[in-house]
Amino acid sequence: MATLKEKIGYALGDAASGGITWKIMSIAFPLFFTNVFGLTFADAAALMLIARLFDVVTDPLMGSLADRTQSRWGTYRPWMIFGAIPFGLVFALLLYTPDLGETGKRVYAYVFYILMMAMYTMVNVPYGSLLGVMTDDDNERNQFSSFRMIGAYAMGFITLISFPYLQRLVGGTDAHQYAVLGVFFGLLAASMTLACGLLTKERLKPVRAEKYSLKQFSDLVCNKPWLFLTLIGICTNFFNGFRYAVAGYLLSYCLGGDITMGGLIINYTVFMAFGEVTCMIFGAASPKFTEKVGSKRVAFIISSLICLVFSVLFFFIPMDASYIWLMIVVVILTSVGAGLYSPLLWSMYADVADNATETYGTSSTGLIFSSGTMAQKLGGAISGSLIALFLGLAGARMIPDEFGNSVIDPASKSEGVLMMVWSLFSLFPAIFAAIMAVLAYYYPLKK
């Protein structure tokens, strides 16, 4: 029986990767690379796409390698224990803006972005796989998944709400602010990852395939539940990827910049933080909700439809800063659905891993969970790149401001550009929420 300390320790793993590094990379990097680092929209789009497509190969390989790891610390935990420090260090270096000239900076961005994706894979694939070996009790798995989401969303809320205030506290140029915060958040992420590896336990022994073989990969692509869940995972990350990556542009260009209401500064990080705390609350409620509706599949369909309805509703809110509280309310209601389905997804991966072991005779837990990380990166990569691409196609052009940062040329901020931003935050995610519901309806495992 897992203790509360172990569940909190497991939550720290996604607090580090999902609540700090991935959150900053998803919501701040499109603006960081274009407005602070100095890349063009085309460069930023290519960078995020190429780097994350690289992970389509490395994530399954990491999962297969983790499945065969044997050490005094277990199968999956050593990757977090010994990968924590490199993970935080590379993240800090990625937020540093070197004085290398246009070509040098482009090379620096590519090298460290790809390296960051590799470090993320090295700790996050084993982290996800831990769920399959900590317990075989279905209810306890749902609880671990719920704690995981609480950790991710709680830390995501803290990260987003504190980011603008920490920038102001650091002071100096935008580049200096990001560099200092990179060190701070990198150290915090490393500490949480290490704590997760030390506080959790592996109670189940995987049925190992001792030799590397392509059969495990051929078995995977013939695994119908895995295929459905992988497509669902990609869609969930498209849904989140569009919303988080475009939030900065929505506040900056559609609503005219940061909004001050009383003592509260509402910028793009604070705007999305309202959704984070909602996801945290409803992530905690997800096990009870699933128990009430009777199955994970039905619970996932309902939560996807919630996301669909309120994403469409956001599109019809007037594009005016005076409606900011209505926008926040709709973001909160959309996040109810996201909070409910997030723990379900990882618990369903554990079900797929169990089903694969029963069907094929050997454990492929790491390989199967790697598809969850792969889906996260693929969805984030393509959505982030498409945002940059669609904004360019809509007519957005970049020019240097008085500080040398790249910003959208005011002359190119047409109605078409603004409507594209608005649609990328609302209608595009709604499409993927609809696809998620359909895929969940036909998902083969009825648990």
XYZ file of C-alpha atoms in Angstrom:
447
model
C 0.000 0.000 0.000
C 1.529 3.289 -1.096
C 1.982 6.020 1.510
C 0.979 9.659 1.191
C 4.678 10.593 1.143
C 5.200 8.397 -1.900
C 2.226 9.894 -3.717
C 3.541 13.396 -3.013
C 6.993 12.276 -4.170
C 5.478 10.993 -7.415
C 3.641 14.309 -7.848
C 6.967 16.171 -7.632
C 8.135 14.471 -10.824
C 5.466 16.076 -12.990
C 5.634 19.285 -10.963
C 9.203 19.546 -12.290
C 8.700 18.419 -15.878
C 5.081 19.399 -16.552
C 4.680 22.284 -14.109
C 8.010 24.022 -14.692
C 10.027 23.050 -17.765
C 7.248 22.024 -20.133
C 4.977 24.847 -19.015
C 7.638 27.488 -19.672
C 8.634 25.827 -22.941
C 5.018 25.690 -24.112
C 3.801 29.135 -23.156
C 6.919 31.329 -23.055
C 9.183 29.923 -25.752
C 7.319 31.131 -28.857
C 7.604 34.706 -27.539
C 11.052 34.111 -26.023
C 12.606 32.873 -29.260
C 11.059 35.615 -31.423
C 10.842 38.647 -29.118
C 13.838 38.080 -26.811
C 16.272 35.628 -28.381
C 15.829 37.252 -31.794
C 14.824 34.408 -34.119
C 12.401 34.988 -36.949
C 9.003 33.322 -36.967
C 10.310 30.906 -39.610
C 13.383 30.033 -37.532
C 11.300 29.496 -34.393
C 8.823 27.309 -36.266
C 11.567 25.167 -37.807
C 13.429 24.902 -34.488
C 10.458 23.597 -32.508
C 9.346 21.244 -35.267
C 12.731 19.662 -36.082
C 13.775 19.298 -32.441
C 10.593 17.623 -31.336
C 10.226 15.399 -34.384
C 13.666 14.107 -33.382
C 11.939 12.806 -30.254
C 9.625 10.605 -32.288
C 12.682 8.345 -32.595
C 14.398 8.924 -29.252
C 11.332 8.496 -27.003
C 10.571 4.862 -28.019
C 14.280 4.016 -27.835
C 14.427 5.504 -24.340
C 11.370 3.515 -23.322
C 12.903 0.284 -24.597
C 16.199 1.039 -22.842
C 14.467 1.868 -19.570
C 12.521 -1.418 -19.681
C 15.837 -3.321 -19.624
C 17.578 -1.277 -16.939
C 18.549 -3.235 -13.827
C 20.122 -1.504 -10.841
C 20.009 -1.258 -7.071
C 17.589 1.671 -7.509
C 15.217 -0.294 -9.726
C 14.298 -0.135 -13.399
C 13.009 3.414 -13.920
C 14.028 5.419 -10.834
C 17.793 5.620 -11.618
C 17.086 7.650 -14.737
C 15.471 10.356 -12.604
C 18.019 10.177 -9.805
C 21.034 10.570 -12.094
C 19.337 12.625 -14.806
C 18.004 15.355 -12.508
C 21.062 17.647 -12.540
C 21.708 17.521 -16.339
C 17.984 18.123 -16.837
C 18.008 21.357 -14.824
C 21.359 22.549 -16.200
C 20.372 22.261 -19.862
C 17.081 24.040 -19.174
C 18.980 26.962 -17.610
C 21.332 27.177 -20.614
C 18.390 27.137 -23.018
C 16.995 30.346 -21.490
C 20.346 32.129 -21.849
C 20.760 34.487 -24.823
C 24.425 34.469 -25.986
C 26.059 37.297 -27.920
C 27.035 35.186 -30.922
C 25.551 36.946 -33.896
C 22.618 35.780 -35.974
C 24.123 32.484 -37.192
C 25.749 31.634 -33.870
C 22.526 32.233 -31.959
C 20.588 30.087 -34.389
C 23.065 27.219 -33.909
C 22.994 27.705 -30.111
C 19.182 27.573 -30.074
C 19.063 24.397 -32.157
C 21.740 22.590 -30.139
C 20.300 23.350 -26.722
C 16.666 22.921 -27.713
C 17.394 19.447 -29.113
C 19.521 18.665 -26.063
C 16.713 19.822 -23.768
C 14.276 17.513 -25.533
C 16.747 14.638 -25.021
C 17.092 15.452 -21.295
C 13.326 15.697 -20.957
C 12.988 12.279 -22.567
C 15.670 10.789 -20.321
C 13.804 11.654 -17.103
C 10.168 11.852 -18.197
C 9.778 8.534 -20.031
C 11.006 6.540 -16.989
C 8.926 8.797 -14.737
C 5.729 7.951 -16.586
C 6.650 4.270 -16.665
C 6.913 4.229 -12.873
C 3.125 4.174 -12.660
C 3.107 0.686 -14.140
C 5.432 -0.804 -11.489
C 4.477 1.044 -8.301
C 1.136 -0.774 -7.952
C -1.196 -3.089 -9.848
C -4.296 -1.814 -8.049
C -6.480 0.145 -10.490
C -7.887 2.567 -7.918
C -4.414 3.274 -6.544
C -3.149 3.947 -10.070
C -5.931 6.482 -10.517
C -4.847 8.108 -7.246
C -1.197 8.260 -8.348
C -2.299 9.752 -11.688
C -4.421 12.279 -9.828
C -1.511 13.261 -7.577
C 0.644 13.569 -10.683
C -1.773 16.002 -12.273
C -2.197 17.945 -9.035
C 1.588 18.339 -8.885
C 1.826 19.413 -12.519
C -1.046 21.883 -12.410
C -0.247 23.276 -8.958
C 3.355 23.943 -9.960
C 2.189 25.187 -13.346
C -0.066 27.676 -11.587
C 2.793 28.833 -9.336
C 5.141 29.124 -12.310
C 2.726 31.099 -14.469
C 1.408 33.396 -11.739
C 4.893 34.207 -10.414
C 6.722 34.597 -13.729
C 5.917 38.289 -14.443
C 6.582 39.281 -10.829
C 9.888 37.438 -10.809
C 10.832 39.191 -14.063
C 10.118 42.536 -12.442
C 12.104 41.516 -9.348
C 15.130 40.500 -11.441
C 15.004 43.659 -13.569
C 17.323 44.548 -16.434
C 16.758 43.508 -20.031
C 14.358 40.774 -21.084
C 17.309 38.537 -21.947
C 18.803 39.022 -18.464
C 15.475 38.234 -16.821
C 15.047 34.977 -18.738
C 18.635 33.930 -18.040
C 18.270 34.430 -14.271
C 14.880 32.731 -14.168
C 16.300 29.859 -16.212
C 18.832 29.185 -13.457
C 16.188 29.488 -10.742
C 13.603 27.239 -12.370
C 16.252 24.811 -13.632
C 17.542 24.304 -10.075
C 13.996 23.867 -8.786
C 13.131 21.315 -11.489
C 16.329 19.341 -10.814
C 15.614 19.208 -7.073
C 12.026 18.015 -7.574
C 13.073 15.339 -10.091
C 15.707 14.005 -7.714
C 13.211 13.966 -4.827
C 10.735 12.006 -6.960
C 13.336 9.360 -7.749
C 14.309 9.004 -4.086
C 10.803 8.977 -2.556
C 9.050 6.479 -4.855
C 9.211 2.666 -4.825
C 9.083 0.018 -7.538
C 7.037 -2.893 -6.162
C 6.416 -4.866 -9.363
C 9.100 -6.590 -11.412
C 8.736 -6.248 -15.187
C 8.702 -9.450 -17.254
C 11.815 -8.545 -19.217
C 12.656 -9.297 -22.805
C 16.352 -9.864 -22.295
C 17.434 -9.200 -25.877
C 16.714 -6.172 -28.015
C 14.403 -7.092 -30.843
C 12.332 -5.318 -33.428
C 9.458 -7.606 -32.427
C 8.550 -5.362 -29.510
C 8.074 -2.485 -31.947
C 6.053 -4.600 -34.389
C 3.895 -5.810 -31.478
C 3.343 -2.181 -30.515
C 2.026 -1.059 -33.897
C -0.338 -4.062 -33.907
C -1.644 -3.142 -30.454
C -5.062 -1.596 -31.154
C -5.589 -0.025 -27.683
C -2.124 1.558 -27.912
C -2.852 2.995 -31.360
C -6.081 4.607 -30.170
C -4.510 5.963 -26.983
C -1.506 7.362 -28.849
C -3.802 9.256 -31.217
C -5.811 10.509 -28.231
C -2.581 11.613 -26.528
C -1.444 13.524 -29.604
C -4.816 15.281 -29.796
C -4.758 16.261 -26.108
C -1.392 17.877 -26.692
C -2.611 19.649 -29.800
C -5.481 20.942 -27.684
C -3.154 22.226 -24.957
C -0.357 23.179 -27.336
C -2.394 25.643 -29.383
C -3.922 27.284 -26.316
C -0.743 27.720 -24.303
C 1.568 28.661 -27.152
C -0.767 31.327 -28.559
C -1.801 32.839 -25.207
C 1.091 35.300 -25.294
C 0.112 36.592 -28.718
C -3.525 36.813 -27.671
C -2.733 39.087 -24.725
C -0.042 41.076 -26.530
C -1.761 41.720 -29.827
C -5.506 41.039 -29.516
C -5.962 42.677 -26.100
C -3.243 45.334 -26.333
C -0.740 43.971 -23.801
C -0.747 43.341 -20.058
C -3.945 44.323 -18.248
C -3.718 45.821 -14.745
C -6.782 45.378 -12.576
C -6.262 46.682 -9.063
C -2.982 45.178 -7.913
C -3.204 42.208 -10.316
C -1.135 42.168 -13.490
C -2.895 39.967 -16.055
C -0.369 38.954 -18.673
C -0.374 35.753 -20.693
C 1.101 33.633 -17.878
C -1.386 34.909 -15.281
C -4.217 34.533 -17.809
C -3.486 30.816 -18.218
C -2.747 30.352 -14.507
C -6.499 30.531 -13.810
C -6.837 27.418 -15.933
C -3.947 25.732 -14.124
C -5.551 25.984 -10.705
C -8.841 24.728 -12.163
C -7.063 21.726 -13.704
C -5.435 21.053 -10.346
C -8.806 21.008 -8.549
C -10.580 18.851 -11.112
C -7.539 16.621 -11.556
C -7.951 15.787 -7.871
C -11.653 15.102 -8.465
C -11.031 12.909 -11.521
C -10.892 9.515 -9.693
C -14.251 10.168 -7.987
C -15.733 11.470 -11.245
C -14.546 8.344 -13.083
C -15.976 6.102 -10.382
C -19.322 7.903 -10.599
C -19.686 7.634 -14.402
C -18.541 4.007 -14.346
C -15.546 3.880 -16.723
C -12.460 5.777 -17.781
C -13.610 5.797 -21.400
C -16.952 7.467 -20.624
C -15.269 9.945 -18.267
C -12.820 10.862 -21.023
C -15.599 11.408 -23.567
C -17.505 13.722 -21.206
C -14.410 15.759 -20.345
C -13.507 16.107 -24.050
C -16.985 17.436 -24.818
C -16.623 20.010 -22.026
C -13.404 21.208 -23.677
C -15.128 21.322 -27.067
C -18.128 23.393 -25.973
C -16.233 26.065 -24.058
C -13.452 26.373 -26.640
C -16.069 27.208 -29.262
C -17.751 29.619 -26.841
C -14.496 31.544 -26.349
C -14.396 32.365 -30.075
C -17.615 34.386 -29.761
C -16.378 36.611 -26.910
C -15.667 40.137 -28.232
C -11.983 40.796 -28.818
C -11.825 43.570 -26.234
C -9.832 43.869 -22.991
C -12.977 44.951 -21.129
C -14.235 41.365 -21.470
C -11.136 39.921 -19.753
C -13.084 38.438 -16.822
C -15.534 36.710 -19.158
C -12.552 35.275 -21.033
C -11.054 34.060 -17.759
C -14.350 32.416 -16.767
C -14.493 30.536 -20.080
C -10.821 29.510 -19.733
C -11.675 28.158 -16.269
C -14.673 26.205 -17.581
C -12.603 24.793 -20.449
C -9.996 23.712 -17.914
C -12.614 21.698 -16.013
C -12.585 19.240 -18.912
C -8.791 19.263 -19.227
C -8.422 18.679 -15.496
C -10.754 15.685 -15.589
C -9.140 13.920 -18.546
C -5.462 14.511 -17.697
C -5.125 11.873 -14.925
C -7.241 9.443 -16.958
C -4.803 9.473 -19.864
C -1.848 8.203 -17.827
C -3.929 5.631 -15.984
C -5.136 4.364 -19.375
C -1.507 3.989 -20.506
C -0.960 1.685 -17.511
C -4.004 -0.354 -18.621
C -2.577 -0.615 -22.134
C 0.786 -1.748 -20.716
C -0.923 -4.473 -18.642
C -2.913 -5.580 -21.672
C 0.263 -5.751 -23.770
C 2.034 -7.907 -21.157
C -0.910 -10.324 -21.099
C -1.083 -10.429 -24.905
C 2.611 -10.658 -25.841
C 4.185 -12.199 -22.725
C 6.812 -9.553 -21.922
C 6.633 -6.130 -20.327
C 6.869 -3.076 -22.578
C 5.817 -0.546 -19.942
C 8.579 1.945 -20.722
C 8.043 1.655 -24.457
C 4.292 2.195 -24.106
C 4.621 5.115 -21.710
C 7.247 6.655 -24.009
C 4.454 7.112 -26.534
C 2.770 9.431 -24.030
C 5.866 11.609 -23.869
C 6.283 11.326 -27.636
C 2.681 12.456 -28.137
C 3.283 15.394 -25.803
C 6.303 16.547 -27.763
C 4.845 15.839 -31.190
C 1.651 17.709 -30.365
C 3.621 20.593 -28.885
C 6.061 20.664 -31.788
C 3.527 20.700 -34.565
C 1.108 23.039 -32.806
C 3.895 25.495 -31.950
C 5.232 25.388 -35.493
C 1.780 25.745 -37.005
C 1.117 28.817 -34.871
C 4.236 30.508 -36.198
C 3.372 29.369 -39.729
C -0.268 30.477 -39.631
C 0.644 33.865 -38.177
C 3.123 34.330 -41.001
C 0.547 33.261 -43.576
C -1.953 35.683 -42.054
C 0.509 38.494 -42.762
C 2.448 39.007 -39.509
C 5.943 40.475 -40.054
C 8.733 40.864 -37.515
C 10.744 44.063 -36.970
C 13.269 45.088 -34.247
C 12.043 47.403 -31.479
C 14.103 50.102 -29.756
C 15.801 47.458 -27.598
C 16.665 45.211 -30.517
C 13.955 42.641 -29.742
C 11.865 41.184 -32.555
C 8.226 42.270 -32.426
C 5.286 42.161 -34.812
C 5.292 45.145 -37.122
C 2.276 47.274 -36.074
C 1.535 47.791 -39.735
C 1.068 44.019 -40.154
C -1.354 43.633 -37.222
C -4.362 43.383 -39.499
C -7.802 42.064 -38.675
C -6.760 38.837 -40.365
C -3.739 38.417 -38.069
C -5.790 39.139 -34.957
C -8.584 36.780 -36.009
C -5.996 34.072 -36.681
C -4.654 34.456 -33.146
C -8.185 34.327 -31.731
C -9.018 31.191 -33.741
C -5.780 29.454 -32.771
C -6.779 29.848 -29.130
C -10.382 28.692 -29.564
C -11.535 26.993 -32.765
C -8.370 25.015 -33.474
C -8.366 23.411 -29.986
C -12.113 22.744 -30.333
C -11.475 20.631 -33.424
C -9.035 18.438 -31.523
C -11.372 18.137 -28.545
C -14.003 16.751 -30.925
C -11.518 14.234 -32.350
C -10.540 13.204 -28.798
C -14.171 12.422 -27.956
C -14.638 10.314 -31.100
C -11.427 8.356 -30.525
C -12.324 7.742 -26.875
C -15.742 6.448 -27.960
C -14.083 3.761 -30.107
C -11.233 3.026 -27.638
C -11.166 -0.805 -27.259
C -10.473 -1.165 -23.504
C -13.746 -0.589 -21.666
C -12.281 -0.171 -18.147
